[in-house]
Amino acid sequence: MQAFQKKFGGGSGGGQQQGPEQAAAALAGKRLIPGQGLPHVTLHTVQGGVIEVGAPTGKWQLIVVYRGKHCPVSRNYLASLQQIIYELDDLGVEVLALTADGREKAEAFLDSLRATTETKEITYRIAYGLKLTDMHKWGLYVSHPRNIRETEHPFPEPAMFLINPEGQVQIAEYSNSPFCRPDLRIMIEGIRYIEENDYPVRGTYGF
């Protein structure tokens, strides 16, 4: 257990070297600024190919960060996302889920997702390999695993970003726990309202 804590920054060692937890603390509160671009991150997808996350596409993008294969709450949430994917398609929204897991775990996660749906398919892409430095750039909350049975690397807590066709962050939603996530039905209605009413980016006061 001591070796595990040392590897992932746990325990109360008194060294001066900055570890992952100290680096995260230095970035605390530095969330993404609404109306600005999402820092670009290049990732591979389980379905094949490479995607530059955050690059403007001329369409709405819904980016869902999930904790990893070890999290059943993430699996259930992303299964519910598939249930409303066609409504998002009708609104012209491109959907991407992403994780810090490696390819093998991301593929296994996709298989488990497919097993939970009536059609046995997932039609949105899943990207993997999000690095700790990129988690910090996006202002994500990051946790280290409680034990090796959970996972073997720091992982992001849930987040969701709605990127507008200009490549700006329209909505940013963060959580530090698996148990608090946006209502997908409200998100759909919100996107529809934004489009129909030319609703501006909110939360920019003071930036």
mmCIF file with all atom_site columns, N, CA and C in Angstrom, residues 47-84:
data_model
loop_
_atom_site.group_PDB
_atom_site.id
_atom_site.type_symbol
_atom_site.label_atom_id
_atom_site.label_alt_id
_atom_site.label_comp_id
_atom_site.label_asym_id
_atom_site.label_entity_id
_atom_site.label_seq_id
_atom_site.pdbx_PDB_ins_code
_atom_site.Cartn_x
_atom_site.Cartn_y
_atom_site.Cartn_z
_atom_site.occupancy
_atom_site.B_iso_or_equiv
_atom_site.pdbx_formal_charge
_atom_site.auth_seq_id
_atom_site.auth_comp_id
_atom_site.auth_asym_id
_atom_site.auth_atom_id
_atom_site.pdbx_PDB_model_num
ATOM 1   N N  . GLN A 1 47 ? -12.695 3.483  -32.420 1.00 0.00 ? 47 GLN A N  1
ATOM 2   C CA . GLN A 1 47 ? -13.244 3.101  -33.717 1.00 0.00 ? 47 GLN A CA 1
ATOM 3   C C  . GLN A 1 47 ? -12.219 3.203  -34.842 1.00 0.00 ? 47 GLN A C  1
ATOM 4   N N  . GLY A 1 48 ? -11.073 3.813  -34.555 1.00 0.00 ? 48 GLY A N  1
ATOM 5   C CA . GLY A 1 48 ? -10.020 3.955  -35.551 1.00 0.00 ? 48 GLY A CA 1
ATOM 6   C C  . GLY A 1 48 ? -9.838  5.405  -35.959 1.00 0.00 ? 48 GLY A C  1
ATOM 7   N N  . GLY A 1 49 ? -8.610  5.781  -36.201 1.00 0.00 ? 49 GLY A N  1
ATOM 8   C CA . GLY A 1 49 ? -8.318  7.137  -36.627 1.00 0.00 ? 49 GLY A CA 1
ATOM 9   C C  . GLY A 1 49 ? -7.913  8.028  -35.474 1.00 0.00 ? 49 GLY A C  1
ATOM 10  N N  . VAL A 1 50 ? -7.545  9.250  -35.830 1.00 0.00 ? 50 VAL A N  1
ATOM 11  C CA . VAL A 1 50 ? -7.080  10.252 -34.880 1.00 0.00 ? 50 VAL A CA 1
ATOM 12  C C  . VAL A 1 50 ? -8.001  11.454 -34.965 1.00 0.00 ? 50 VAL A C  1
ATOM 13  N N  . ILE A 1 51 ? -8.265  12.073 -33.809 1.00 0.00 ? 51 ILE A N  1
ATOM 14  C CA . ILE A 1 51 ? -9.124  13.248 -33.769 1.00 0.00 ? 51 ILE A CA 1
ATOM 15  C C  . ILE A 1 51 ? -8.426  14.363 -33.005 1.00 0.00 ? 51 ILE A C  1
ATOM 16  N N  . GLU A 1 52 ? -8.557  15.583 -33.503 1.00 0.00 ? 52 GLU A N  1
ATOM 17  C CA . GLU A 1 52 ? -8.035  16.750 -32.796 1.00 0.00 ? 52 GLU A CA 1
ATOM 18  C C  . GLU A 1 52 ? -9.183  17.357 -32.002 1.00 0.00 ? 52 GLU A C  1
ATOM 19  N N  . VAL A 1 53 ? -9.244  16.989 -30.743 1.00 0.00 ? 53 VAL A N  1
ATOM 20  C CA . VAL A 1 53 ? -10.338 17.422 -29.884 1.00 0.00 ? 53 VAL A CA 1
ATOM 21  C C  . VAL A 1 53 ? -10.229 18.923 -29.625 1.00 0.00 ? 53 VAL A C  1
ATOM 22  N N  . GLY A 1 54 ? -11.317 19.632 -29.838 1.00 0.00 ? 54 GLY A N  1
ATOM 23  C CA . GLY A 1 54 ? -11.339 21.071 -29.624 1.00 0.00 ? 54 GLY A CA 1
ATOM 24  C C  . GLY A 1 54 ? -11.215 21.875 -30.891 1.00 0.00 ? 54 GLY A C  1
ATOM 25  N N  . ALA A 1 55 ? -10.803 21.245 -31.990 1.00 0.00 ? 55 ALA A N  1
ATOM 26  C CA . ALA A 1 55 ? -10.676 21.971 -33.252 1.00 0.00 ? 55 ALA A CA 1
ATOM 27  C C  . ALA A 1 55 ? -12.066 22.304 -33.787 1.00 0.00 ? 55 ALA A C  1
ATOM 28  N N  . PRO A 1 56 ? -12.293 23.547 -34.260 1.00 0.00 ? 56 PRO A N  1
ATOM 29  C CA . PRO A 1 56 ? -13.609 23.911 -34.808 1.00 0.00 ? 56 PRO A CA 1
ATOM 30  C C  . PRO A 1 56 ? -13.971 23.022 -35.986 1.00 0.00 ? 56 PRO A C  1
ATOM 31  N N  . THR A 1 57 ? -15.223 22.598 -36.038 1.00 0.00 ? 57 THR A N  1
ATOM 32  C CA . THR A 1 57 ? -15.704 21.758 -37.137 1.00 0.00 ? 57 THR A CA 1
ATOM 33  C C  . THR A 1 57 ? -16.829 22.419 -37.922 1.00 0.00 ? 57 THR A C  1
ATOM 34  N N  . GLY A 1 58 ? -17.255 23.620 -37.469 1.00 0.00 ? 58 GLY A N  1
ATOM 35  C CA . GLY A 1 58 ? -18.414 24.254 -38.089 1.00 0.00 ? 58 GLY A CA 1
ATOM 36  C C  . GLY A 1 58 ? -19.721 23.690 -37.576 1.00 0.00 ? 58 GLY A C  1
ATOM 37  N N  . LYS A 1 59 ? -19.639 22.745 -36.619 1.00 0.00 ? 59 LYS A N  1
ATOM 38  C CA . LYS A 1 59 ? -20.822 22.149 -36.006 1.00 0.00 ? 59 LYS A CA 1
ATOM 39  C C  . LYS A 1 59 ? -20.699 22.233 -34.486 1.00 0.00 ? 59 LYS A C  1
ATOM 40  N N  . TRP A 1 60 ? -21.816 21.968 -33.814 1.00 0.00 ? 60 TRP A N  1
ATOM 41  C CA . TRP A 1 60 ? -21.770 21.840 -32.364 1.00 0.00 ? 60 TRP A CA 1
ATOM 42  C C  . TRP A 1 60 ? -21.039 20.546 -32.016 1.00 0.00 ? 60 TRP A C  1
ATOM 43  N N  . GLN A 1 61 ? -20.278 20.585 -30.917 1.00 0.00 ? 61 GLN A N  1
ATOM 44  C CA . GLN A 1 61 ? -19.593 19.390 -30.425 1.00 0.00 ? 61 GLN A CA 1
ATOM 45  C C  . GLN A 1 61 ? -19.916 19.212 -28.943 1.00 0.00 ? 61 GLN A C  1
ATOM 46  N N  . LEU A 1 62 ? -20.313 18.006 -28.574 1.00 0.00 ? 62 LEU A N  1
ATOM 47  C CA . LEU A 1 62 ? -20.535 17.665 -27.176 1.00 0.00 ? 62 LEU A CA 1
ATOM 48  C C  . LEU A 1 62 ? -19.436 16.688 -26.768 1.00 0.00 ? 62 LEU A C  1
ATOM 49  N N  . ILE A 1 63 ? -18.568 17.136 -25.863 1.00 0.00 ? 63 ILE A N  1
ATOM 50  C CA . ILE A 1 63 ? -17.417 16.349 -25.427 1.00 0.00 ? 63 ILE A CA 1
ATOM 51  C C  . ILE A 1 63 ? -17.660 15.901 -23.993 1.00 0.00 ? 63 ILE A C  1
ATOM 52  N N  . VAL A 1 64 ? -17.691 14.594 -23.799 1.00 0.00 ? 64 VAL A N  1
ATOM 53  C CA . VAL A 1 64 ? -17.998 14.018 -22.486 1.00 0.00 ? 64 VAL A CA 1
ATOM 54  C C  . VAL A 1 64 ? -16.754 13.304 -21.965 1.00 0.00 ? 64 VAL A C  1
ATOM 55  N N  . VAL A 1 65 ? -16.221 13.795 -20.867 1.00 0.00 ? 65 VAL A N  1
ATOM 56  C CA . VAL A 1 65 ? -15.061 13.165 -20.232 1.00 0.00 ? 65 VAL A CA 1
ATOM 57  C C  . VAL A 1 65 ? -15.575 12.172 -19.196 1.00 0.00 ? 65 VAL A C  1
ATOM 58  N N  . TYR A 1 66 ? -15.131 10.917 -19.316 1.00 0.00 ? 66 TYR A N  1
ATOM 59  C CA . TYR A 1 66 ? -15.565 9.928  -18.327 1.00 0.00 ? 66 TYR A CA 1
ATOM 60  C C  . TYR A 1 66 ? -14.368 9.368  -17.557 1.00 0.00 ? 66 TYR A C  1
ATOM 61  N N  . ARG A 1 67 ? -14.652 8.796  -16.403 1.00 0.00 ? 67 ARG A N  1
ATOM 62  C CA . ARG A 1 67 ? -13.604 8.422  -15.451 1.00 0.00 ? 67 ARG A CA 1
ATOM 63  C C  . ARG A 1 67 ? -12.759 7.242  -15.931 1.00 0.00 ? 67 ARG A C  1
ATOM 64  N N  . GLY A 1 68 ? -13.398 6.260  -16.540 1.00 0.00 ? 68 GLY A N  1
ATOM 65  C CA . GLY A 1 68 ? -12.653 5.097  -17.006 1.00 0.00 ? 68 GLY A CA 1
ATOM 66  C C  . GLY A 1 68 ? -13.465 3.828  -16.926 1.00 0.00 ? 68 GLY A C  1
ATOM 67  N N  . LYS A 1 69 ? -12.866 2.749  -17.405 1.00 0.00 ? 69 LYS A N  1
ATOM 68  C CA . LYS A 1 69 ? -13.531 1.447  -17.442 1.00 0.00 ? 69 LYS A CA 1
ATOM 69  C C  . LYS A 1 69 ? -13.988 1.001  -16.065 1.00 0.00 ? 69 LYS A C  1
ATOM 70  N N  . HIS A 1 70 ? -13.271 1.406  -15.020 1.00 0.00 ? 70 HIS A N  1
ATOM 71  C CA . HIS A 1 70 ? -13.569 0.938  -13.670 1.00 0.00 ? 70 HIS A CA 1
ATOM 72  C C  . HIS A 1 70 ? -14.849 1.523  -13.100 1.00 0.00 ? 70 HIS A C  1
ATOM 73  N N  . CYS A 1 71 ? -15.448 2.522  -13.767 1.00 0.00 ? 71 CYS A N  1
ATOM 74  C CA . CYS A 1 71 ? -16.569 3.269  -13.168 1.00 0.00 ? 71 CYS A CA 1
ATOM 75  C C  . CYS A 1 71 ? -17.913 2.846  -13.766 1.00 0.00 ? 71 CYS A C  1
ATOM 76  N N  . PRO A 1 72 ? -18.744 2.136  -13.011 1.00 0.00 ? 72 PRO A N  1
ATOM 77  C CA . PRO A 1 72 ? -20.059 1.736  -13.528 1.00 0.00 ? 72 PRO A CA 1
ATOM 78  C C  . PRO A 1 72 ? -21.006 2.908  -13.736 1.00 0.00 ? 72 PRO A C  1
ATOM 79  N N  . VAL A 1 73 ? -20.816 3.990  -12.983 1.00 0.00 ? 73 VAL A N  1
ATOM 80  C CA . VAL A 1 73 ? -21.661 5.168  -13.166 1.00 0.00 ? 73 VAL A CA 1
ATOM 81  C C  . VAL A 1 73 ? -21.381 5.797  -14.535 1.00 0.00 ? 73 VAL A C  1
ATOM 82  N N  . SER A 1 74 ? -20.115 5.821  -14.922 1.00 0.00 ? 74 SER A N  1
ATOM 83  C CA . SER A 1 74 ? -19.761 6.330  -16.248 1.00 0.00 ? 74 SER A CA 1
ATOM 84  C C  . SER A 1 74 ? -20.399 5.477  -17.336 1.00 0.00 ? 74 SER A C  1
ATOM 85  N N  . ARG A 1 75 ? -20.362 4.171  -17.166 1.00 0.00 ? 75 ARG A N  1
ATOM 86  C CA . ARG A 1 75 ? -20.958 3.282  -18.167 1.00 0.00 ? 75 ARG A CA 1
ATOM 87  C C  . ARG A 1 75 ? -22.460 3.537  -18.302 1.00 0.00 ? 75 ARG A C  1
ATOM 88  N N  . ASN A 1 76 ? -23.152 3.649  -17.193 1.00 0.00 ? 76 ASN A N  1
ATOM 89  C CA . ASN A 1 76 ? -24.592 3.879  -17.248 1.00 0.00 ? 76 ASN A CA 1
ATOM 90  C C  . ASN A 1 76 ? -24.920 5.234  -17.881 1.00 0.00 ? 76 ASN A C  1
ATOM 91  N N  . TYR A 1 77 ? -24.115 6.239  -17.562 1.00 0.00 ? 77 TYR A N  1
ATOM 92  C CA . TYR A 1 77 ? -24.367 7.582  -18.102 1.00 0.00 ? 77 TYR A CA 1
ATOM 93  C C  . TYR A 1 77 ? -24.149 7.607  -19.608 1.00 0.00 ? 77 TYR A C  1
ATOM 94  N N  . LEU A 1 78 ? -23.086 6.977  -20.067 1.00 0.00 ? 78 LEU A N  1
ATOM 95  C CA . LEU A 1 78 ? -22.807 6.976  -21.494 1.00 0.00 ? 78 LEU A CA 1
ATOM 96  C C  . LEU A 1 78 ? -23.758 6.065  -22.255 1.00 0.00 ? 78 LEU A C  1
ATOM 97  N N  . ALA A 1 79 ? -24.310 5.055  -21.596 1.00 0.00 ? 79 ALA A N  1
ATOM 98  C CA . ALA A 1 79 ? -25.357 4.247  -22.224 1.00 0.00 ? 79 ALA A CA 1
ATOM 99  C C  . ALA A 1 79 ? -26.618 5.085  -22.426 1.00 0.00 ? 79 ALA A C  1
ATOM 100 N N  . SER A 1 80 ? -26.926 5.939  -21.454 1.00 0.00 ? 80 SER A N  1
ATOM 101 C CA . SER A 1 80 ? -28.090 6.821  -21.596 1.00 0.00 ? 80 SER A CA 1
ATOM 102 C C  . SER A 1 80 ? -27.856 7.870  -22.676 1.00 0.00 ? 80 SER A C  1
ATOM 103 N N  . LEU A 1 81 ? -26.590 8.233  -22.905 1.00 0.00 ? 81 LEU A N  1
ATOM 104 C CA . LEU A 1 81 ? -26.267 9.160  -23.989 1.00 0.00 ? 81 LEU A CA 1
ATOM 105 C C  . LEU A 1 81 ? -26.622 8.547  -25.343 1.00 0.00 ? 81 LEU A C  1
ATOM 106 N N  . GLN A 1 82 ? -26.355 7.267  -25.502 1.00 0.00 ? 82 GLN A N  1
ATOM 107 C CA . GLN A 1 82 ? -26.705 6.596  -26.755 1.00 0.00 ? 82 GLN A CA 1
ATOM 108 C C  . GLN A 1 82 ? -28.213 6.605  -26.991 1.00 0.00 ? 82 GLN A C  1
ATOM 109 N N  . GLN A 1 83 ? -28.988 6.569  -25.921 1.00 0.00 ? 83 GLN A N  1
ATOM 110 C CA . GLN A 1 83 ? -30.443 6.531  -26.049 1.00 0.00 ? 83 GLN A CA 1
ATOM 111 C C  . GLN A 1 83 ? -31.006 7.807  -26.662 1.00 0.00 ? 83 GLN A C  1
ATOM 112 N N  . ILE A 1 84 ? -30.282 8.924  -26.532 1.00 0.00 ? 84 ILE A N  1
ATOM 113 C CA . ILE A 1 84 ? -30.780 10.189 -27.078 1.00 0.00 ? 84 ILE A CA 1
ATOM 114 C C  . ILE A 1 84 ? -29.885 10.711 -28.199 1.00 0.00 ? 84 ILE A C  1
#
